[in-house]
PDB file of C-alpha atoms in Angstrom:
ATOM      1  CA  MET I   1      -7.429   3.054 -10.108  1.00 48.00           C
ATOM      2  CA  ALA I   2      -7.497   0.886  -6.989  1.00 52.00           C
ATOM      3  CA  PRO I   3      -8.318  -2.788  -7.429  1.00 54.00           C
ATOM      4  CA  THR I   4     -11.303  -4.669  -6.105  1.00 62.00           C
ATOM      5  CA  TRP I   5      -9.245  -6.456  -3.514  1.00 57.00           C
ATOM      6  CA  ASP I   6      -8.920 -10.186  -2.925  1.00 61.00           C
ATOM      7  CA  PRO I   7      -7.847 -10.464   0.731  1.00 58.00           C
ATOM      8  CA  ASP I   8      -6.715 -14.091   0.388  1.00 63.00           C
ATOM      9  CA  GLN I   9      -4.444 -13.372  -2.584  1.00 62.00           C
ATOM     10  CA  TYR I  10      -3.092 -10.202  -0.977  1.00 58.00           C
ATOM     11  CA  LEU I  11      -2.272 -11.984   2.289  1.00 63.00           C
ATOM     12  CA  LYS I  12      -0.591 -14.921   0.533  1.00 69.00           C
ATOM     13  CA  PHE I  13       2.697 -13.132   1.293  1.00 75.00           C
ATOM     14  CA  HIS I  14       1.661 -11.824   4.698  1.00 81.00           C
ATOM     15  CA  ASP I  15       5.077 -11.560   6.345  1.00 89.00           C
ATOM     16  CA  PRO I  16       6.965  -9.579   3.664  1.00 90.00           C
ATOM     17  CA  ARG I  17       3.930  -7.358   3.068  1.00 90.00           C
ATOM     18  CA  ILE I  18       3.519  -6.500   6.729  1.00 93.00           C
ATOM     19  CA  ARG I  19       7.197  -5.926   7.546  1.00 96.00           C
ATOM     20  CA  PRO I  20       7.367  -2.377   6.082  1.00 97.00           C
ATOM     21  CA  ALA I  21       4.150  -1.528   7.925  1.00 97.00           C
ATOM     22  CA  LEU I  22       5.683  -2.584  11.225  1.00 97.00           C
ATOM     23  CA  ASP I  23       8.944  -0.788  10.441  1.00 98.00           C
ATOM     24  CA  LEU I  24       6.957   2.409   9.911  1.00 99.00           C
ATOM     25  CA  LEU I  25       5.024   1.869  13.133  1.00 98.00           C
ATOM     26  CA  ALA I  26       8.265   1.366  15.071  1.00 97.00           C
ATOM     27  CA  HIS I  27       9.449   4.844  14.007  1.00 97.00           C
ATOM     28  CA  LEU I  28       6.455   6.653  15.484  1.00 98.00           C
ATOM     29  CA  ASP I  29       7.403   8.477  18.672  1.00 95.00           C
ATOM     30  CA  VAL I  30       3.961   9.329  20.029  1.00 96.00           C
ATOM     31  CA  GLU I  31       3.033   8.797  23.663  1.00 93.00           C
ATOM     32  CA  SER I  32      -0.523   7.921  24.670  1.00 95.00           C
ATOM     33  CA  PRO I  33      -2.431   9.023  21.557  1.00 98.00           C
ATOM     34  CA  GLU I  34      -6.189   9.148  21.969  1.00 98.00           C
ATOM     35  CA  THR I  35      -7.285   8.818  18.336  1.00 98.00           C
ATOM     36  CA  VAL I  36      -5.414   6.903  15.638  1.00 99.00           C
ATOM     37  CA  TYR I  37      -6.606   6.268  12.084  1.00 99.00           C
ATOM     38  CA  ASP I  38      -5.317   3.455   9.898  1.00 98.00           C
ATOM     39  CA  LEU I  39      -5.924   4.830   6.400  1.00 98.00           C
ATOM     40  CA  GLY I  40      -6.372   2.099   3.815  1.00 96.00           C
ATOM     41  CA  CYS I  41      -6.610  -0.485   6.581  1.00 96.00           C
ATOM     42  CA  GLY I  42      -7.520  -3.374   4.271  1.00 91.00           C
ATOM     43  CA  PRO I  43      -8.435  -6.531   6.209  1.00 91.00           C
ATOM     44  CA  GLY I  44      -7.188  -5.016   9.469  1.00 94.00           C
ATOM     45  CA  ASN I  45      -3.994  -7.039   9.714  1.00 91.00           C
ATOM     46  CA  VAL I  46      -1.928  -3.918  10.458  1.00 95.00           C
ATOM     47  CA  THR I  47      -4.646  -2.231  12.508  1.00 97.00           C
ATOM     48  CA  GLU I  48      -4.304  -4.872  15.189  1.00 95.00           C
ATOM     49  CA  PHE I  49      -0.586  -4.124  15.558  1.00 96.00           C
ATOM     50  CA  ILE I  50      -1.380  -0.414  15.877  1.00 98.00           C
ATOM     51  CA  GLN I  51      -3.826  -1.247  18.669  1.00 97.00           C
ATOM     52  CA  GLN I  52      -1.191  -3.370  20.395  1.00 97.00           C
ATOM     53  CA  ARG I  53       1.235  -0.443  20.219  1.00 97.00           C
ATOM     54  CA  TRP I  54      -1.291   1.910  21.858  1.00 98.00           C
ATOM     55  CA  PRO I  55      -3.811  -0.244  23.789  1.00 97.00           C
ATOM     56  CA  ALA I  56      -5.706   2.727  25.240  1.00 97.00           C
ATOM     57  CA  ALA I  57      -6.132   4.520  21.906  1.00 98.00           C
ATOM     58  CA  ASP I  58      -9.259   4.560  19.801  1.00 97.00           C
ATOM     59  CA  VAL I  59      -7.885   2.986  16.606  1.00 98.00           C
ATOM     60  CA  ILE I  60     -10.196   3.381  13.609  1.00 98.00           C
ATOM     61  CA  GLY I  61      -9.746   1.628  10.271  1.00 98.00           C
ATOM     62  CA  VAL I  62     -10.691   3.419   7.044  1.00 98.00           C
ATOM     63  CA  ASP I  63     -10.818   1.745   3.633  1.00 97.00           C
ATOM     64  CA  ALA I  64     -12.653   2.138   0.325  1.00 94.00           C
ATOM     65  CA  SER I  65     -13.031  -1.615  -0.201  1.00 91.00           C
ATOM     66  CA  GLU I  66     -16.095  -3.223   1.342  1.00 92.00           C
ATOM     67  CA  ILE I  67     -14.598  -6.648   0.591  1.00 89.00           C
ATOM     68  CA  MET I  68     -11.574  -5.824   2.727  1.00 90.00           C
ATOM     69  CA  LEU I  69     -13.710  -4.329   5.497  1.00 95.00           C
ATOM     70  CA  VAL I  70     -15.820  -7.489   5.673  1.00 94.00           C
ATOM     71  CA  GLN I  71     -12.633  -9.349   6.569  1.00 92.00           C
ATOM     72  CA  ALA I  72     -11.624  -6.647   9.047  1.00 95.00           C
ATOM     73  CA  ARG I  73     -14.979  -6.828  10.826  1.00 96.00           C
ATOM     74  CA  LYS I  74     -14.701 -10.603  11.081  1.00 94.00           C
ATOM     75  CA  ARG I  75     -11.256 -10.314  12.633  1.00 91.00           C
ATOM     76  CA  HIS I  76     -12.173  -7.514  15.036  1.00 93.00           C
ATOM     77  CA  PRO I  77     -15.964  -7.100  15.357  1.00 94.00           C
ATOM     78  CA  ASN I  78     -15.689  -4.638  18.248  1.00 92.00           C
ATOM     79  CA  LYS I  79     -13.557  -2.095  16.413  1.00 94.00           C
ATOM     80  CA  THR I  80     -14.750   0.815  14.290  1.00 96.00           C
ATOM     81  CA  TRP I  81     -14.364   0.323  10.533  1.00 98.00           C
ATOM     82  CA  VAL I  82     -15.274   3.086   8.100  1.00 98.00           C
ATOM     83  CA  GLN I  83     -15.814   2.711   4.362  1.00 97.00           C
ATOM     84  CA  ALA I  84     -14.631   5.905   2.672  1.00 97.00           C
ATOM     85  CA  ASP I  85     -12.727   7.268  -0.298  1.00 96.00           C
ATOM     86  CA  LEU I  86      -9.608   8.941   1.098  1.00 97.00           C
ATOM     87  CA  THR I  87      -9.674  11.585  -1.623  1.00 95.00           C
ATOM     88  CA  ASP I  88     -12.630  13.269   0.096  1.00 94.00           C
ATOM     89  CA  TRP I  89     -12.398  11.867   3.638  1.00 97.00           C
ATOM     90  CA  ALA I  90     -11.625  13.766   6.838  1.00 96.00           C
ATOM     91  CA  PRO I  91     -11.889  12.688  10.483  1.00 96.00           C
ATOM     92  CA  ASP I  92     -14.682  14.084  12.630  1.00 92.00           C
ATOM     93  CA  THR I  93     -12.084  15.665  14.916  1.00 94.00           C
ATOM     94  CA  LYS I  94      -8.333  16.085  14.558  1.00 97.00           C
ATOM     95  CA  ALA I  95      -6.319  12.908  15.078  1.00 98.00           C
ATOM     96  CA  ASP I  96      -3.189  12.231  17.082  1.00 99.00           C
ATOM     97  CA  VAL I  97      -1.917   9.831  14.422  1.00 99.00           C
ATOM     98  CA  LEU I  98      -2.795   9.351  10.769  1.00 99.00           C
ATOM     99  CA  TYR I  99      -1.075   6.170   9.621  1.00 99.00           C
ATOM    100  CA  SER I 100      -1.108   4.683   6.123  1.00 98.00           C
ATOM    101  CA  ASN I 101       0.638   1.629   4.718  1.00 97.00           C
ATOM    102  CA  ALA I 102       0.999   1.280   0.921  1.00 95.00           C
ATOM    103  CA  VAL I 103      -2.180   3.105  -0.103  1.00 95.00           C
ATOM    104  CA  PHE I 104      -1.453   6.512  -1.614  1.00 97.00           C
ATOM    105  CA  GLN I 105       0.144   5.060  -4.759  1.00 94.00           C
ATOM    106  CA  TRP I 106      -3.401   4.171  -5.835  1.00 91.00           C
ATOM    107  CA  LEU I 107      -4.607   7.750  -5.416  1.00 94.00           C
ATOM    108  CA  LYS I 108      -3.887  10.690  -7.692  1.00 90.00           C
ATOM    109  CA  ASP I 109      -3.095  14.334  -6.964  1.00 94.00           C
ATOM    110  CA  HIS I 110      -0.718  13.946  -4.032  1.00 97.00           C
ATOM    111  CA  ASP I 111      -0.275  17.736  -4.307  1.00 97.00           C
ATOM    112  CA  THR I 112      -3.696  18.235  -2.734  1.00 97.00           C
ATOM    113  CA  LEU I 113      -4.410  14.857  -1.125  1.00 98.00           C
ATOM    114  CA  LEU I 114      -1.551  14.760   1.372  1.00 98.00           C
ATOM    115  CA  PRO I 115      -1.700  18.397   2.589  1.00 98.00           C
ATOM    116  CA  GLY I 116      -5.450  17.899   2.952  1.00 98.00           C
ATOM    117  CA  LEU I 117      -4.803  14.983   5.294  1.00 98.00           C
ATOM    118  CA  VAL I 118      -1.911  16.345   7.353  1.00 98.00           C
ATOM    119  CA  VAL I 119      -3.916  19.391   8.475  1.00 98.00           C
ATOM    120  CA  ASN I 120      -6.243  16.959  10.263  1.00 98.00           C
ATOM    121  CA  VAL I 121      -3.477  16.017  12.712  1.00 98.00           C
ATOM    122  CA  ARG I 122      -3.295  17.718  16.109  1.00 98.00           C
ATOM    123  CA  GLU I 123      -0.230  19.717  17.104  1.00 97.00           C
ATOM    124  CA  GLY I 124       2.422  17.244  18.251  1.00 97.00           C
ATOM    125  CA  GLY I 125       0.790  14.375  16.392  1.00 98.00           C
ATOM    126  CA  VAL I 126       2.133  12.594  13.325  1.00 99.00           C
ATOM    127  CA  PHE I 127       1.150  11.818   9.769  1.00 99.00           C
ATOM    128  CA  ALA I 128       3.032   8.682   8.726  1.00 99.00           C
ATOM    129  CA  PHE I 129       2.899   6.711   5.518  1.00 99.00           C
ATOM    130  CA  GLN I 130       4.807   4.170   3.471  1.00 98.00           C
ATOM    131  CA  LEU I 131       4.727   3.806  -0.304  1.00 98.00           C
ATOM    132  CA  PRO I 132       6.219   1.260  -2.713  1.00 96.00           C
ATOM    133  CA  ARG I 133       8.802   2.857  -4.998  1.00 95.00           C
ATOM    134  CA  ASN I 134       9.640  -0.107  -7.165  1.00 93.00           C
ATOM    135  CA  TRP I 135       8.127   1.042 -10.435  1.00 90.00           C
ATOM    136  CA  ASN I 136      11.187   0.449 -12.623  1.00 92.00           C
ATOM    137  CA  ALA I 137      11.724  -3.120 -11.427  1.00 96.00           C
ATOM    138  CA  PRO I 138      11.217  -5.946 -13.958  1.00 97.00           C
ATOM    139  CA  SER I 139       8.095  -7.079 -12.093  1.00 96.00           C
ATOM    140  CA  HIS I 140       6.445  -3.764 -12.949  1.00 95.00           C
ATOM    141  CA  ALA I 141       8.083  -2.973 -16.303  1.00 95.00           C
ATOM    142  CA  ILE I 142       6.980  -6.318 -17.742  1.00 96.00           C
ATOM    143  CA  ILE I 143       3.349  -5.421 -17.056  1.00 95.00           C
ATOM    144  CA  HIS I 144       3.702  -2.478 -19.446  1.00 95.00           C
ATOM    145  CA  GLU I 145       5.461  -4.663 -22.017  1.00 96.00           C
ATOM    146  CA  VAL I 146       2.711  -7.292 -21.981  1.00 95.00           C
ATOM    147  CA  VAL I 147       0.003  -4.634 -22.213  1.00 96.00           C
ATOM    148  CA  ALA I 148       1.739  -3.058 -25.218  1.00 95.00           C
ATOM    149  CA  THR I 149       1.414  -6.299 -27.207  1.00 94.00           C
ATOM    150  CA  SER I 150      -1.983  -7.340 -25.884  1.00 94.00           C
ATOM    151  CA  PRO I 151      -5.100  -7.377 -28.096  1.00 94.00           C
ATOM    152  CA  HIS I 152      -6.736  -5.603 -25.149  1.00 94.00           C
ATOM    153  CA  ARG I 153      -4.220  -2.757 -25.108  1.00 94.00           C
ATOM    154  CA  ALA I 154      -6.862  -0.022 -25.495  1.00 94.00           C
ATOM    155  CA  LYS I 155      -8.738  -1.308 -22.471  1.00 94.00           C
ATOM    156  CA  LEU I 156      -5.686  -1.874 -20.285  1.00 94.00           C
ATOM    157  CA  GLU I 157      -3.439   1.132 -20.937  1.00 93.00           C
ATOM    158  CA  PRO I 158      -5.657   3.598 -19.005  1.00 92.00           C
ATOM    159  CA  LEU I 159      -5.362   1.315 -15.973  1.00 90.00           C
ATOM    160  CA  LEU I 160      -1.566   1.308 -15.857  1.00 90.00           C
ATOM    161  CA  LEU I 161       0.213   3.166 -13.072  1.00 83.00           C
ATOM    162  CA  HIS I 162       3.044   5.354 -14.358  1.00 83.00           C
ATOM    163  CA  ASN I 163       5.433   6.086 -11.489  1.00 83.00           C
ATOM    164  CA  PRO I 164       2.694   7.272  -9.108  1.00 89.00           C
ATOM    165  CA  VAL I 165       5.171   7.750  -6.243  1.00 96.00           C
ATOM    166  CA  HIS I 166       7.440  10.800  -6.373  1.00 96.00           C
ATOM    167  CA  PRO I 167      11.080  11.038  -5.207  1.00 97.00           C
ATOM    168  CA  PRO I 168      11.669  11.679  -1.489  1.00 98.00           C
ATOM    169  CA  ASP I 169      12.453  15.388  -1.880  1.00 98.00           C
ATOM    170  CA  TYR I 170       9.006  15.964  -3.410  1.00 98.00           C
ATOM    171  CA  TYR I 171       7.300  14.851  -0.194  1.00 99.00           C
ATOM    172  CA  TYR I 172       9.629  16.995   1.899  1.00 99.00           C
ATOM    173  CA  GLY I 173       8.736  20.096  -0.099  1.00 98.00           C
ATOM    174  CA  LEU I 174       5.050  19.223  -0.140  1.00 98.00           C
ATOM    175  CA  LEU I 175       4.583  18.607   3.588  1.00 99.00           C
ATOM    176  CA  LYS I 176       7.236  20.735   5.340  1.00 98.00           C
ATOM    177  CA  PRO I 177       5.116  23.939   5.261  1.00 98.00           C
ATOM    178  CA  TYR I 178       2.503  22.137   7.384  1.00 98.00           C
ATOM    179  CA  VAL I 179       4.701  20.389   9.951  1.00 98.00           C
ATOM    180  CA  SER I 180       7.376  21.106  12.531  1.00 98.00           C
ATOM    181  CA  ALA I 181       9.616  18.191  11.542  1.00 98.00           C
ATOM    182  CA  ILE I 182       9.750  15.550   8.849  1.00 98.00           C
ATOM    183  CA  ASP I 183      11.735  12.322   8.549  1.00 98.00           C
ATOM    184  CA  ILE I 184      11.985  10.645   5.133  1.00 99.00           C
ATOM    185  CA  TRP I 185      13.943   7.552   4.161  1.00 99.00           C
ATOM    186  CA  GLU I 186      13.990   4.672   1.720  1.00 98.00           C
ATOM    187  CA  THR I 187      14.648   0.988   2.325  1.00 98.00           C
ATOM    188  CA  GLU I 188      15.181  -1.774  -0.202  1.00 98.00           C
ATOM    189  CA  TYR I 189      14.002  -5.094   1.177  1.00 98.00           C
ATOM    190  CA  LEU I 190      15.402  -8.309  -0.242  1.00 97.00           C
ATOM    191  CA  GLN I 191      12.182 -10.260   0.043  1.00 96.00           C
ATOM    192  CA  VAL I 192      12.507 -14.042   0.185  1.00 96.00           C
ATOM    193  CA  LEU I 193       9.369 -15.545  -1.337  1.00 96.00           C
ATOM    194  CA  ASP I 194       8.039 -19.096  -1.397  1.00 94.00           C
ATOM    195  CA  GLY I 195       6.033 -20.802  -4.104  1.00 93.00           C
ATOM    196  CA  GLU I 196       6.067 -21.286  -7.847  1.00 93.00           C
ATOM    197  CA  ASN I 197       6.634 -18.070  -9.822  1.00 95.00           C
ATOM    198  CA  ALA I 198       6.387 -16.151  -6.582  1.00 95.00           C
ATOM    199  CA  VAL I 199       6.848 -12.655  -8.019  1.00 97.00           C
ATOM    200  CA  ALA I 200       3.973 -13.140 -10.462  1.00 96.00           C
ATOM    201  CA  GLU I 201       1.823 -14.305  -7.554  1.00 94.00           C
ATOM    202  CA  TRP I 202       2.897 -11.239  -5.565  1.00 93.00           C
ATOM    203  CA  THR I 203       1.859  -8.774  -8.269  1.00 93.00           C
ATOM    204  CA  LYS I 204      -1.351 -10.733  -8.884  1.00 92.00           C
ATOM    205  CA  GLY I 205      -2.446  -9.613  -5.420  1.00 85.00           C
ATOM    206  CA  SER I 206      -1.572  -5.941  -5.926  1.00 86.00           C
ATOM    207  CA  ILE I 207      -0.542  -3.942  -9.006  1.00 88.00           C
ATOM    208  CA  LEU I 208      -1.742  -6.540 -11.534  1.00 92.00           C
ATOM    209  CA  LYS I 209      -5.191  -6.826  -9.959  1.00 90.00           C
ATOM    210  CA  PRO I 210      -6.940  -3.913 -11.776  1.00 89.00           C
ATOM    211  CA  LEU I 211      -5.887  -5.313 -15.149  1.00 94.00           C
ATOM    212  CA  LEU I 212      -7.104  -8.805 -14.343  1.00 93.00           C
ATOM    213  CA  ASP I 213     -10.397  -7.388 -13.084  1.00 91.00           C
ATOM    214  CA  ALA I 214     -10.900  -5.512 -16.356  1.00 93.00           C
ATOM    215  CA  LEU I 215     -10.218  -8.582 -18.492  1.00 94.00           C
ATOM    216  CA  LYS I 216     -12.613 -10.849 -16.585  1.00 90.00           C
ATOM    217  CA  ASP I 217     -12.882 -14.153 -18.515  1.00 90.00           C
ATOM    218  CA  GLU I 218      -9.756 -13.346 -20.528  1.00 91.00           C
ATOM    219  CA  ALA I 219      -7.637 -12.574 -17.475  1.00 93.00           C
ATOM    220  CA  ALA I 220      -6.078 -16.033 -17.332  1.00 94.00           C
ATOM    221  CA  VAL I 221      -4.452 -15.707 -20.767  1.00 94.00           C
ATOM    222  CA  PHE I 222      -2.989 -12.292 -19.898  1.00 95.00           C
ATOM    223  CA  TYR I 223      -1.723 -13.539 -16.540  1.00 95.00           C
ATOM    224  CA  GLU I 224      -0.074 -16.595 -18.095  1.00 95.00           C
ATOM    225  CA  GLN I 225       1.839 -14.405 -20.536  1.00 95.00           C
ATOM    226  CA  TYR I 226       2.933 -12.022 -17.782  1.00 96.00           C
ATOM    227  CA  ALA I 227       3.904 -14.889 -15.486  1.00 96.00           C
ATOM    228  CA  ALA I 228       6.004 -16.548 -18.182  1.00 96.00           C
ATOM    229  CA  ASN I 229       7.867 -13.300 -18.884  1.00 96.00           C
ATOM    230  CA  VAL I 230       8.463 -12.363 -15.269  1.00 96.00           C
ATOM    231  CA  ALA I 231       9.686 -15.836 -14.281  1.00 96.00           C
ATOM    232  CA  SER I 232      12.894 -15.376 -16.275  1.00 94.00           C
ATOM    233  CA  SER I 233      13.706 -12.175 -14.364  1.00 96.00           C
ATOM    234  CA  TYR I 234      13.180 -13.780 -10.957  1.00 97.00           C
ATOM    235  CA  PRO I 235      14.256 -17.435 -11.193  1.00 96.00           C
ATOM    236  CA  PRO I 236      14.041 -19.561  -8.049  1.00 95.00           C
ATOM    237  CA  ARG I 237      17.298 -20.360  -6.293  1.00 96.00           C
ATOM    238  CA  SER I 238      18.589 -23.844  -5.553  1.00 96.00           C
ATOM    239  CA  ASP I 239      16.683 -23.884  -2.250  1.00 97.00           C
ATOM    240  CA  GLY I 240      13.405 -23.123  -4.035  1.00 95.00           C
ATOM    241  CA  LYS I 241      13.197 -19.546  -2.730  1.00 97.00           C
ATOM    242  CA  THR I 242      12.787 -16.500  -4.968  1.00 97.00           C
ATOM    243  CA  LEU I 243      14.573 -13.245  -4.130  1.00 98.00           C
ATOM    244  CA  TYR I 244      12.550 -10.132  -4.888  1.00 97.00           C
ATOM    245  CA  PRO I 245      14.245  -6.769  -4.157  1.00 98.00           C
ATOM    246  CA  PHE I 246      11.627  -4.159  -3.319  1.00 97.00           C
ATOM    247  CA  ARG I 247      12.226  -0.471  -2.549  1.00 98.00           C
ATOM    248  CA  ARG I 248       9.883   1.470  -0.275  1.00 98.00           C
ATOM    249  CA  LEU I 249       9.594   5.121   0.767  1.00 98.00           C
ATOM    250  CA  PHE I 250       8.764   6.144   4.349  1.00 99.00           C
ATOM    251  CA  VAL I 251       7.538   9.528   5.584  1.00 99.00           C
ATOM    252  CA  VAL I 252       6.923  10.569   9.202  1.00 99.00           C
ATOM    253  CA  ALA I 253       5.729  14.174   9.503  1.00 99.00           C
ATOM    254  CA  ARG I 254       5.194  15.739  12.937  1.00 98.00           C
ATOM    255  CA  ARG I 255       2.788  18.648  13.333  1.00 97.00           C
TER     256      ARG I 255
END
């Protein structure tokens, strides 16, 4: 289940969130694409970098969240922004690039979703995406622990994500029949975060958001318990910074 996004909370850690997106973009060897889609574009903060990379391309942002698209339209009113559910979306014509940053972990059935997208890429084009693969980290494991002891366990357990991102070899086997070449790698970023209980604030803008949405008026109590537990796993250093290791999976598949 994808959250109802809060752009301000999500962008509180703009630089470490956008770095993997730019690293993925830097790996794309595509000259003069005509049509590029940013799938799960959010507020358009990555879309603008895609446009800078290929100024002559028609870069189109697609996202399911109207709240995020409102922000995107404010930032770039002259661009095309499409509200759509990626599980049943397809471009009008085949694209030169389908790009996606940290979106598919929210969507089920990668077995059908990803092949259904890659076939919409022209020959010679690329399907590129990045996914967080940090599900066993304390920041994520503690969410499950707090839910297990919560009086709202029955409401929250169906919303938990259980390792929604597969190992790298799964994506090779899934996509290789549809492409001429595929490059897959993982990177663990040592993110340096500012602010009090920075890791709790990070998850508040992403994986924790669906649970807080479901709890509504009781969200604050749940968040306080989670934040107290997670703070001991990620204590600030003497300079006030918090180090947050975060592993991510990258896939670049060429048709």
